[in-house]
mmCIF file of N, CA and C in Angstrom:
data_model
loop_
_atom_site.group_PDB
_atom_site.id
_atom_site.type_symbol
_atom_site.label_atom_id
_atom_site.label_comp_id
_atom_site.label_asym_id
_atom_site.label_seq_id
_atom_site.Cartn_x
_atom_site.Cartn_y
_atom_site.Cartn_z
ATOM 1 N N MET A 1 72.413 106.617 158.108
ATOM 2 C CA MET A 1 72.944 106.160 156.837
ATOM 3 C C MET A 1 72.890 104.635 156.728
ATOM 4 N N LEU A 2 72.897 103.957 157.868
ATOM 5 C CA LEU A 2 72.794 102.504 157.829
ATOM 6 C C LEU A 2 71.398 102.090 157.389
ATOM 7 N N ASP A 3 71.293 100.888 156.894
ATOM 8 C CA ASP A 3 70.016 100.329 156.459
ATOM 9 C C ASP A 3 69.430 101.057 155.251
ATOM 10 N N THR A 4 70.280 101.477 154.318
ATOM 11 C CA THR A 4 69.829 102.129 153.086
ATOM 12 C C THR A 4 70.532 101.485 151.894
ATOM 13 N N TYR A 5 69.986 101.716 150.717
ATOM 14 C CA TYR A 5 70.607 101.177 149.508
ATOM 15 C C TYR A 5 71.967 101.811 149.204
ATOM 16 N N PRO A 6 72.134 103.132 149.381
ATOM 17 C CA PRO A 6 73.459 103.701 149.088
ATOM 18 C C PRO A 6 74.592 103.070 149.890
ATOM 19 N N VAL A 7 74.337 102.729 151.146
ATOM 20 C CA VAL A 7 75.401 102.138 151.956
ATOM 21 C C VAL A 7 75.738 100.720 151.462
ATOM 22 N N LEU A 8 74.829 100.087 150.760
ATOM 23 C CA LEU A 8 75.110 98.779 150.178
ATOM 24 C C LEU A 8 75.790 98.880 148.816
ATOM 25 N N ILE A 9 75.567 99.981 148.089
ATOM 26 C CA ILE A 9 76.059 100.111 146.715
ATOM 27 C C ILE A 9 77.383 100.861 146.621
ATOM 28 N N ILE A 10 77.514 101.982 147.307
ATOM 29 C CA ILE A 10 78.664 102.882 147.146
ATOM 30 C C ILE A 10 80.023 102.210 147.372
ATOM 31 N N PRO A 11 80.191 101.339 148.359
ATOM 32 C CA PRO A 11 81.522 100.744 148.550
ATOM 33 C C PRO A 11 82.032 99.926 147.362
ATOM 34 N N TYR A 12 81.149 99.487 146.488
ATOM 35 C CA TYR A 12 81.564 98.651 145.363
ATOM 36 C C TYR A 12 81.817 99.447 144.084
ATOM 37 N N LEU A 13 81.655 100.765 144.128
ATOM 38 C CA LEU A 13 81.855 101.571 142.926
ATOM 39 C C LEU A 13 83.327 101.739 142.564
ATOM 40 N N THR A 14 84.211 101.618 143.529
ATOM 41 C CA THR A 14 85.644 101.697 143.242
ATOM 42 C C THR A 14 86.348 100.506 143.873
ATOM 43 N N SER A 15 87.474 100.150 143.280
ATOM 44 C CA SER A 15 88.293 99.084 143.851
ATOM 45 C C SER A 15 89.719 99.244 143.341
ATOM 46 N N ALA A 16 90.647 98.683 144.068
ATOM 47 C CA ALA A 16 92.047 98.745 143.653
ATOM 48 C C ALA A 16 92.242 97.997 142.340
ATOM 49 N N MET A 17 91.521 96.907 142.165
ATOM 50 C CA MET A 17 91.648 96.159 140.919
ATOM 51 C C MET A 17 91.144 96.969 139.729
ATOM 52 N N GLY A 18 90.066 97.724 139.928
ATOM 53 C CA GLY A 18 89.545 98.567 138.860
ATOM 54 C C GLY A 18 90.515 99.667 138.472
ATOM 55 N N ILE A 19 91.118 100.293 139.463
ATOM 56 C CA ILE A 19 92.100 101.340 139.183
ATOM 57 C C ILE A 19 93.281 100.758 138.422
ATOM 58 N N PHE A 20 93.768 99.612 138.860
ATOM 59 C CA PHE A 20 94.897 98.975 138.185
ATOM 60 C C PHE A 20 94.529 98.555 136.770
ATOM 61 N N LEU A 21 93.340 97.975 136.591
ATOM 62 C CA LEU A 21 92.900 97.535 135.272
ATOM 63 C C LEU A 21 92.838 98.701 134.297
ATOM 64 N N PHE A 22 92.203 99.812 134.706
ATOM 65 C CA PHE A 22 92.087 100.960 133.811
ATOM 66 C C PHE A 22 93.435 101.634 133.574
ATOM 67 N N ARG A 23 94.277 101.679 134.594
ATOM 68 C CA ARG A 23 95.611 102.265 134.415
ATOM 69 C C ARG A 23 96.392 101.472 133.373
ATOM 70 N N GLN A 24 96.418 100.166 133.524
ATOM 71 C CA GLN A 24 97.149 99.331 132.575
ATOM 72 C C GLN A 24 96.533 99.429 131.180
ATOM 73 N N PHE A 25 95.226 99.520 131.114
ATOM 74 C CA PHE A 25 94.560 99.617 129.822
ATOM 75 C C PHE A 25 94.918 100.925 129.126
ATOM 76 N N TYR A 26 94.891 102.034 129.873
ATOM 77 C CA TYR A 26 95.200 103.330 129.270
ATOM 78 C C TYR A 26 96.680 103.486 128.956
ATOM 79 N N MET A 27 97.538 102.740 129.632
ATOM 80 C CA MET A 27 98.973 102.802 129.332
ATOM 81 C C MET A 27 99.281 102.212 127.956
ATOM 82 N N THR A 28 98.400 101.377 127.422
ATOM 83 C CA THR A 28 98.641 100.773 126.113
ATOM 84 C C THR A 28 98.310 101.721 124.962
ATOM 85 N N PHE A 29 97.559 102.796 125.232
ATOM 86 C CA PHE A 29 97.235 103.748 124.174
ATOM 87 C C PHE A 29 98.475 104.550 123.800
ATOM 88 N N PRO A 30 98.736 104.702 122.514
ATOM 89 C CA PRO A 30 99.901 105.505 122.120
ATOM 90 C C PRO A 30 99.659 106.997 122.367
ATOM 91 N N LYS A 31 100.710 107.686 122.736
ATOM 92 C CA LYS A 31 100.619 109.127 122.974
ATOM 93 C C LYS A 31 100.263 109.868 121.686
ATOM 94 N N SER A 32 100.641 109.280 120.552
ATOM 95 C CA SER A 32 100.348 109.917 119.267
ATOM 96 C C SER A 32 98.844 110.028 119.016
ATOM 97 N N LEU A 33 98.049 109.156 119.614
ATOM 98 C CA LEU A 33 96.592 109.241 119.481
ATOM 99 C C LEU A 33 96.083 110.547 120.079
ATOM 100 N N TYR A 34 96.576 110.878 121.257
ATOM 101 C CA TYR A 34 96.197 112.131 121.917
ATOM 102 C C TYR A 34 96.730 113.333 121.134
ATOM 103 N N GLU A 35 97.968 113.244 120.683
ATOM 104 C CA GLU A 35 98.572 114.363 119.955
ATOM 105 C C GLU A 35 97.853 114.630 118.640
ATOM 106 N N SER A 36 97.478 113.580 117.929
ATOM 107 C CA SER A 36 96.764 113.790 116.664
ATOM 108 C C SER A 36 95.367 114.361 116.905
ATOM 109 N N ALA A 37 94.727 113.966 117.988
ATOM 110 C CA ALA A 37 93.421 114.536 118.323
ATOM 111 C C ALA A 37 93.561 116.014 118.662
ATOM 112 N N LYS A 38 94.627 116.374 119.370
ATOM 113 C CA LYS A 38 94.874 117.786 119.697
ATOM 114 C C LYS A 38 95.111 118.602 118.434
ATOM 115 N N LEU A 39 95.868 118.038 117.488
ATOM 116 C CA LEU A 39 96.124 118.746 116.228
ATOM 117 C C LEU A 39 94.839 118.965 115.434
ATOM 118 N N ASP A 40 93.906 118.055 115.561
ATOM 119 C CA ASP A 40 92.628 118.186 114.864
ATOM 120 C C ASP A 40 91.656 119.109 115.586
ATOM 121 N N GLY A 41 92.091 119.689 116.713
ATOM 122 C CA GLY A 41 91.259 120.637 117.443
ATOM 123 C C GLY A 41 90.353 120.003 118.480
ATOM 124 N N CYS A 42 90.666 118.815 118.908
ATOM 125 C CA CYS A 42 89.853 118.104 119.895
ATOM 126 C C CYS A 42 90.203 118.583 121.305
ATOM 127 N N THR A 43 89.192 118.938 122.084
ATOM 128 C CA THR A 43 89.434 119.334 123.473
ATOM 129 C C THR A 43 89.641 118.076 124.324
ATOM 130 N N ASN A 44 90.085 118.277 125.561
ATOM 131 C CA ASN A 44 90.320 117.133 126.446
ATOM 132 C C ASN A 44 89.036 116.354 126.707
ATOM 133 N N LEU A 45 87.944 117.069 126.960
ATOM 134 C CA LEU A 45 86.669 116.403 127.221
ATOM 135 C C LEU A 45 86.184 115.635 125.994
ATOM 136 N N LYS A 46 86.292 116.243 124.832
ATOM 137 C CA LYS A 46 85.874 115.574 123.607
ATOM 138 C C LYS A 46 86.749 114.350 123.329
ATOM 139 N N PHE A 47 88.045 114.436 123.648
ATOM 140 C CA PHE A 47 88.950 113.300 123.474
ATOM 141 C C PHE A 47 88.519 112.132 124.360
ATOM 142 N N ILE A 48 88.155 112.447 125.585
ATOM 143 C CA ILE A 48 87.725 111.386 126.508
ATOM 144 C C ILE A 48 86.414 110.765 126.038
ATOM 145 N N VAL A 49 85.440 111.616 125.677
ATOM 146 C CA VAL A 49 84.105 111.124 125.333
ATOM 147 C C VAL A 49 84.070 110.455 123.961
ATOM 148 N N LYS A 50 84.705 111.060 122.969
ATOM 149 C CA LYS A 50 84.595 110.576 121.589
ATOM 150 C C LYS A 50 85.629 109.514 121.218
ATOM 151 N N ILE A 51 86.790 109.518 121.872
ATOM 152 C CA ILE A 51 87.850 108.594 121.476
ATOM 153 C C ILE A 51 88.117 107.538 122.548
ATOM 154 N N LEU A 52 88.382 107.974 123.780
ATOM 155 C CA LEU A 52 88.750 107.014 124.827
ATOM 156 C C LEU A 52 87.597 106.114 125.254
ATOM 157 N N MET A 53 86.425 106.685 125.489
ATOM 158 C CA MET A 53 85.304 105.875 125.989
ATOM 159 C C MET A 53 84.904 104.751 125.021
ATOM 160 N N PRO A 54 84.787 105.011 123.716
ATOM 161 C CA PRO A 54 84.472 103.887 122.819
ATOM 162 C C PRO A 54 85.562 102.810 122.802
ATOM 163 N N LEU A 55 86.815 103.220 122.940
ATOM 164 C CA LEU A 55 87.904 102.246 122.954
ATOM 165 C C LEU A 55 87.995 101.496 124.280
ATOM 166 N N THR A 56 87.368 102.023 125.315
ATOM 167 C CA THR A 56 87.455 101.444 126.651
ATOM 168 C C THR A 56 86.276 100.525 126.966
ATOM 169 N N LYS A 57 85.405 100.268 126.016
ATOM 170 C CA LYS A 57 84.209 99.460 126.282
ATOM 171 C C LYS A 57 84.548 98.078 126.839
ATOM 172 N N SER A 58 85.596 97.443 126.337
ATOM 173 C CA SER A 58 85.925 96.103 126.829
ATOM 174 C C SER A 58 86.384 96.144 128.282
ATOM 175 N N ALA A 59 87.170 97.148 128.657
ATOM 176 C CA ALA A 59 87.616 97.264 130.053
ATOM 177 C C ALA A 59 86.447 97.615 130.970
ATOM 178 N N ILE A 60 85.549 98.479 130.507
ATOM 179 C CA ILE A 60 84.375 98.832 131.308
ATOM 180 C C ILE A 60 83.475 97.606 131.489
ATOM 181 N N GLY A 61 83.289 96.842 130.419
ATOM 182 C CA GLY A 61 82.488 95.620 130.515
ATOM 183 C C GLY A 61 83.096 94.608 131.468
ATOM 184 N N ALA A 62 84.412 94.442 131.390
ATOM 185 C CA ALA A 62 85.097 93.511 132.291
ATOM 186 C C ALA A 62 84.948 93.950 133.741
ATOM 187 N N MET A 63 85.113 95.234 133.969
ATOM 188 C CA MET A 63 85.007 95.737 135.340
ATOM 189 C C MET A 63 83.574 95.632 135.854
ATOM 190 N N ALA A 64 82.593 95.852 134.979
ATOM 191 C CA ALA A 64 81.189 95.744 135.390
ATOM 192 C C ALA A 64 80.848 94.311 135.794
ATOM 193 N N VAL A 65 81.291 93.339 135.001
ATOM 194 C CA VAL A 65 81.025 91.936 135.328
ATOM 195 C C VAL A 65 81.713 91.557 136.630
ATOM 196 N N TYR A 66 82.970 91.922 136.769
ATOM 197 C CA TYR A 66 83.735 91.595 137.973
ATOM 198 C C TYR A 66 83.110 92.239 139.216
ATOM 199 N N THR A 67 82.739 93.506 139.105
ATOM 200 C CA THR A 67 82.165 94.218 140.245
ATOM 201 C C THR A 67 80.804 93.646 140.634
ATOM 202 N N PHE A 68 79.977 93.326 139.641
ATOM 203 C CA PHE A 68 78.662 92.758 139.950
ATOM 204 C C PHE A 68 78.798 91.435 140.690
ATOM 205 N N ILE A 69 79.648 90.551 140.178
ATOM 206 C CA ILE A 69 79.803 89.244 140.821
ATOM 207 C C ILE A 69 80.389 89.401 142.216
ATOM 208 N N ASN A 70 81.343 90.304 142.376
ATOM 209 C CA ASN A 70 81.939 90.542 143.687
ATOM 210 C C ASN A 70 80.898 91.094 144.667
ATOM 211 N N ALA A 71 80.125 92.076 144.237
ATOM 212 C CA ALA A 71 79.122 92.679 145.120
ATOM 213 C C ALA A 71 77.977 91.708 145.409
ATOM 214 N N TRP A 72 77.586 90.927 144.423
ATOM 215 C CA TRP A 72 76.478 89.992 144.601
ATOM 216 C C TRP A 72 76.822 88.908 145.619
ATOM 217 N N ASN A 73 78.072 88.486 145.643
ATOM 218 C CA ASN A 73 78.480 87.401 146.536
ATOM 219 C C ASN A 73 78.951 87.885 147.899
ATOM 220 N N MET A 74 78.910 89.175 148.144
ATOM 221 C CA MET A 74 79.394 89.712 149.413
ATOM 222 C C MET A 74 78.454 89.312 150.549
ATOM 223 N N TYR A 75 79.054 88.954 151.663
ATOM 224 C CA TYR A 75 78.268 88.516 152.816
ATOM 225 C C TYR A 75 78.473 89.428 154.024
ATOM 226 N N MET A 76 79.723 89.705 154.351
ATOM 227 C CA MET A 76 80.019 90.382 155.611
ATOM 228 C C MET A 76 79.566 91.848 155.627
ATOM 229 N N TRP A 77 79.830 92.606 154.553
ATOM 230 C CA TRP A 77 79.459 94.026 154.545
ATOM 231 C C TRP A 77 77.948 94.222 154.696
ATOM 232 N N PRO A 78 77.103 93.544 153.912
ATOM 233 C CA PRO A 78 75.658 93.717 154.121
ATOM 234 C C PRO A 78 75.201 93.281 155.512
ATOM 235 N N LEU A 79 75.867 92.288 156.074
ATOM 236 C CA LEU A 79 75.508 91.850 157.422
ATOM 237 C C LEU A 79 75.808 92.937 158.449
ATOM 238 N N LEU A 80 76.898 93.674 158.239
ATOM 239 C CA LEU A 80 77.285 94.729 159.178
ATOM 240 C C LEU A 80 76.415 95.978 159.076
ATOM 241 N N VAL A 81 75.996 96.352 157.869
ATOM 242 C CA VAL A 81 75.328 97.645 157.686
ATOM 243 C C VAL A 81 73.806 97.561 157.616
ATOM 244 N N THR A 82 73.246 96.364 157.617
ATOM 245 C CA THR A 82 71.787 96.255 157.593
ATOM 246 C C THR A 82 71.286 95.748 158.935
ATOM 247 N N GLY A 83 70.181 96.319 159.357
ATOM 248 C CA GLY A 83 69.597 95.909 160.625
ATOM 249 C C GLY A 83 68.227 95.279 160.461
ATOM 250 N N SER A 84 67.498 95.723 159.444
ATOM 251 C CA SER A 84 66.147 95.192 159.247
ATOM 252 C C SER A 84 66.173 94.074 158.208
ATOM 253 N N ASN A 85 65.219 93.195 158.294
ATOM 254 C CA ASN A 85 65.145 92.085 157.338
ATOM 255 C C ASN A 85 64.808 92.558 155.929
ATOM 256 N N ASN A 86 64.192 93.737 155.798
ATOM 257 C CA ASN A 86 63.848 94.266 154.474
ATOM 258 C C ASN A 86 65.079 94.613 153.652
ATOM 259 N N MET A 87 66.172 94.995 154.291
ATOM 260 C CA MET A 87 67.380 95.417 153.584
ATOM 261 C C MET A 87 68.428 94.307 153.467
ATOM 262 N N ARG A 88 68.197 93.180 154.066
ATOM 263 C CA ARG A 88 69.170 92.090 154.029
ATOM 264 C C ARG A 88 69.279 91.521 152.623
ATOM 265 N N THR A 89 70.467 91.061 152.272
ATOM 266 C CA THR A 89 70.685 90.463 150.957
ATOM 267 C C THR A 89 70.316 88.983 150.990
ATOM 268 N N VAL A 90 70.250 88.386 149.805
ATOM 269 C CA VAL A 90 69.820 86.986 149.730
ATOM 270 C C VAL A 90 70.835 86.042 150.366
ATOM 271 N N GLN A 91 72.112 86.392 150.339
ATOM 272 C CA GLN A 91 73.114 85.537 150.967
ATOM 273 C C GLN A 91 72.890 85.451 152.477
ATOM 274 N N ILE A 92 72.525 86.563 153.076
ATOM 275 C CA ILE A 92 72.225 86.566 154.508
ATOM 276 C C ILE A 92 70.945 85.774 154.772
ATOM 277 N N GLY A 93 69.978 85.888 153.869
ATOM 278 C CA GLY A 93 68.740 85.121 154.009
ATOM 279 C C GLY A 93 68.986 83.621 153.978
ATOM 280 N N ILE A 94 69.876 83.181 153.105
ATOM 281 C CA ILE A 94 70.206 81.751 153.045
ATOM 282 C C ILE A 94 70.880 81.299 154.334
ATOM 283 N N SER A 95 71.773 82.125 154.865
ATOM 284 C CA SER A 95 72.430 81.744 156.124
ATOM 285 C C SER A 95 71.433 81.728 157.281
ATOM 286 N N MET A 96 70.399 82.577 157.212
ATOM 287 C CA MET A 96 69.371 82.572 158.255
ATOM 288 C C MET A 96 68.498 81.320 158.154
ATOM 289 N N LEU A 97 68.342 80.775 156.950
ATOM 290 C CA LEU A 97 67.593 79.528 156.808
ATOM 291 C C LEU A 97 68.272 78.398 157.566
ATOM 292 N N ASP A 98 69.590 78.429 157.588
ATOM 293 C CA ASP A 98 70.337 77.391 158.296
ATOM 294 C C ASP A 98 70.066 77.455 159.793
ATOM 295 N N SER A 99 69.963 78.660 160.336
ATOM 296 C CA SER A 99 69.741 78.773 161.777
ATOM 297 C C SER A 99 68.271 78.581 162.165
ATOM 298 N N ILE A 100 67.359 78.860 161.240
ATOM 299 C CA ILE A 100 65.935 78.729 161.549
ATOM 300 C C ILE A 100 65.510 77.256 161.536
ATOM 301 N N ASP A 101 65.858 76.561 160.468
ATOM 302 C CA ASP A 101 65.421 75.173 160.329
ATOM 303 C C ASP A 101 66.545 74.364 159.704
ATOM 304 N N SER A 102 67.352 73.739 160.518
ATOM 305 C CA SER A 102 68.517 73.027 160.001
ATOM 306 C C SER A 102 68.138 71.734 159.285
ATOM 307 N N GLN A 103 66.900 71.277 159.416
ATOM 308 C CA GLN A 103 66.471 70.047 158.757
ATOM 309 C C GLN A 103 66.089 70.280 157.293
ATOM 310 N N SER A 104 65.914 71.530 156.898
ATOM 311 C CA SER A 104 65.426 71.835 155.555
ATOM 312 C C SER A 104 66.590 72.116 154.607
ATOM 313 N N ILE A 105 67.392 71.108 154.327
ATOM 314 C CA ILE A 105 68.533 71.276 153.437
ATOM 315 C C ILE A 105 68.083 71.484 151.994
ATOM 316 N N THR A 106 66.959 70.889 151.604
ATOM 317 C CA THR A 106 66.472 71.070 150.235
ATOM 318 C C THR A 106 66.055 72.514 149.984
ATOM 319 N N LEU A 107 65.487 73.164 150.982
ATOM 320 C CA LEU A 107 65.117 74.572 150.857
ATOM 321 C C LEU A 107 66.366 75.442 150.703
ATOM 322 N N MET A 108 67.413 75.117 151.447
ATOM 323 C CA MET A 108 68.665 75.874 151.333
ATOM 324 C C MET A 108 69.300 75.682 149.962
ATOM 325 N N ILE A 109 69.319 74.468 149.452
ATOM 326 C CA ILE A 109 69.912 74.202 148.139
ATOM 327 C C ILE A 109 69.117 74.916 147.051
ATOM 328 N N ALA A 110 67.800 74.919 147.150
ATOM 329 C CA ALA A 110 66.972 75.647 146.180
ATOM 330 C C ALA A 110 67.286 77.139 146.227
ATOM 331 N N GLY A 111 67.465 77.677 147.425
ATOM 332 C CA GLY A 111 67.830 79.089 147.556
ATOM 333 C C GLY A 111 69.193 79.389 146.972
ATOM 334 N N VAL A 112 70.155 78.511 147.191
ATOM 335 C CA VAL A 112 71.499 78.711 146.642
ATOM 336 C C VAL A 112 71.471 78.673 145.120
ATOM 337 N N VAL A 113 70.701 77.760 144.545
ATOM 338 C CA VAL A 113 70.586 77.695 143.082
ATOM 339 C C VAL A 113 69.984 78.988 142.548
ATOM 340 N N MET A 114 68.973 79.519 143.234
ATOM 341 C CA MET A 114 68.371 80.780 142.792
ATOM 342 C C MET A 114 69.342 81.945 142.936
ATOM 343 N N ILE A 115 70.208 81.903 143.936
ATOM 344 C CA ILE A 115 71.206 82.960 144.121
ATOM 345 C C ILE A 115 72.260 82.914 143.024
ATOM 346 N N ILE A 116 72.620 81.725 142.583
ATOM 347 C CA ILE A 116 73.682 81.564 141.590
ATOM 348 C C ILE A 116 73.222 81.990 140.194
ATOM 349 N N ILE A 117 71.947 81.891 139.902
ATOM 350 C CA ILE A 117 71.436 82.181 138.554
ATOM 351 C C ILE A 117 71.821 83.580 138.056
ATOM 352 N N PRO A 118 71.647 84.678 138.821
ATOM 353 C CA PRO A 118 72.063 85.990 138.294
ATOM 354 C C PRO A 118 73.568 86.086 138.023
ATOM 355 N N SER A 119 74.390 85.516 138.891
ATOM 356 C CA SER A 119 75.839 85.566 138.683
ATOM 357 C C SER A 119 76.243 84.818 137.423
ATOM 358 N N ILE A 120 75.691 83.641 137.235
ATOM 359 C CA ILE A 120 76.019 82.863 136.041
ATOM 360 C C ILE A 120 75.506 83.563 134.791
ATOM 361 N N SER A 121 74.315 84.144 134.858
ATOM 362 C CA SER A 121 73.761 84.859 133.701
ATOM 363 C C SER A 121 74.638 86.039 133.310
ATOM 364 N N ILE A 122 75.037 86.844 134.287
ATOM 365 C CA ILE A 122 75.898 87.994 134.005
ATOM 366 C C ILE A 122 77.240 87.530 133.457
ATOM 367 N N PHE A 123 77.787 86.460 134.008
ATOM 368 C CA PHE A 123 79.066 85.953 133.529
ATOM 369 C C PHE A 123 78.956 85.451 132.097
ATOM 370 N N ILE A 124 77.904 84.711 131.778
ATOM 371 C CA ILE A 124 77.744 84.188 130.422
ATOM 372 C C ILE A 124 77.572 85.326 129.424
ATOM 373 N N VAL A 125 76.758 86.315 129.770
ATOM 374 C CA VAL A 125 76.542 87.447 128.864
ATOM 375 C C VAL A 125 77.822 88.266 128.692
ATOM 376 N N GLY A 126 78.561 88.484 129.777
ATOM 377 C CA GLY A 126 79.741 89.340 129.711
ATOM 378 C C GLY A 126 81.062 88.615 129.645
ATOM 379 N N GLN A 127 81.055 87.312 129.339
ATOM 380 C CA GLN A 127 82.293 86.531 129.345
ATOM 381 C C GLN A 127 83.304 87.045 128.328
ATOM 382 N N LYS A 128 82.858 87.344 127.123
ATOM 383 C CA LYS A 128 83.781 87.821 126.096
ATOM 384 C C LYS A 128 84.383 89.166 126.497
ATOM 385 N N GLN A 129 83.547 90.071 127.013
ATOM 386 C CA GLN A 129 84.041 91.370 127.468
ATOM 387 C C GLN A 129 85.000 91.210 128.641
ATOM 388 N N LEU A 130 84.691 90.298 129.544
ATOM 389 C CA LEU A 130 85.539 90.076 130.713
ATOM 390 C C LEU A 130 86.925 89.604 130.300
ATOM 391 N N ILE A 131 86.981 88.627 129.430
ATOM 392 C CA ILE A 131 88.276 88.101 128.998
ATOM 393 C C ILE A 131 89.025 89.130 128.164
ATOM 394 N N ARG A 132 88.347 89.792 127.241
ATOM 395 C CA ARG A 132 88.997 90.802 126.409
ATOM 396 C C ARG A 132 89.503 91.961 127.255
ATOM 397 N N GLY A 133 88.705 92.394 128.214
ATOM 398 C CA GLY A 133 89.095 93.517 129.059
ATOM 399 C C GLY A 133 90.229 93.190 130.003
ATOM 400 N N MET A 134 90.264 91.976 130.509
ATOM 401 C CA MET A 134 91.325 91.596 131.440
ATOM 402 C C MET A 134 92.672 91.448 130.743
ATOM 403 N N PHE A 135 92.654 90.993 129.501
ATOM 404 C CA PHE A 135 93.913 90.741 128.815
ATOM 405 C C PHE A 135 94.337 91.850 127.866
ATOM 406 N N SER A 136 93.473 92.814 127.595
ATOM 407 C CA SER A 136 93.839 93.871 126.646
ATOM 408 C C SER A 136 94.917 94.788 127.191
ATOM 409 N N GLY A 137 94.926 95.043 128.478
ATOM 410 C CA GLY A 137 95.955 95.896 129.055
ATOM 411 C C GLY A 137 97.151 95.131 129.564
ATOM 412 N N ALA A 138 97.132 93.807 129.426
ATOM 413 C CA ALA A 138 98.196 92.994 129.998
ATOM 414 C C ALA A 138 99.391 92.841 129.073
ATOM 415 N N VAL A 139 99.176 92.913 127.769
ATOM 416 C CA VAL A 139 100.264 92.678 126.823
ATOM 417 C C VAL A 139 100.555 93.967 126.082
ATOM 418 N N LYS A 140 101.798 94.354 126.074
ATOM 419 C CA LYS A 140 102.196 95.576 125.374
ATOM 420 C C LYS A 140 102.818 95.175 124.053
ATOM 421 N N GLY A 141 102.425 95.872 122.990
ATOM 422 C CA GLY A 141 103.087 95.599 121.721
ATOM 423 C C GLY A 141 102.180 95.301 120.645
#
């Protein structure tokens, strides 16, 4: 199981922060929303798919941005579960540049700038969703 993509991806699919974020977000929904959907003949699955999921887009977007940035910047887990250079992440590659040639600081800085570009891009694209999703479940009323 080591040295595969699933072992690098699966640990980041859930987190305590994600559970807390969605719990707080769903606590803000009024119970009358569910009751009125039931009166209209909506099943539980249809309620989740047709009503809850569209209303949860901001929380899902916030969690996606947060999870991507967290997983992208992870260093220790990929170092532990990968053995071959083909499966190593870019953060490990940058740290290996330091041990291979310590005189090449410009090469390391260029690598760090290239590593930061996806994180900044995802943050800029999802900034509104991230802020809306983080604060939507925080205030009741």
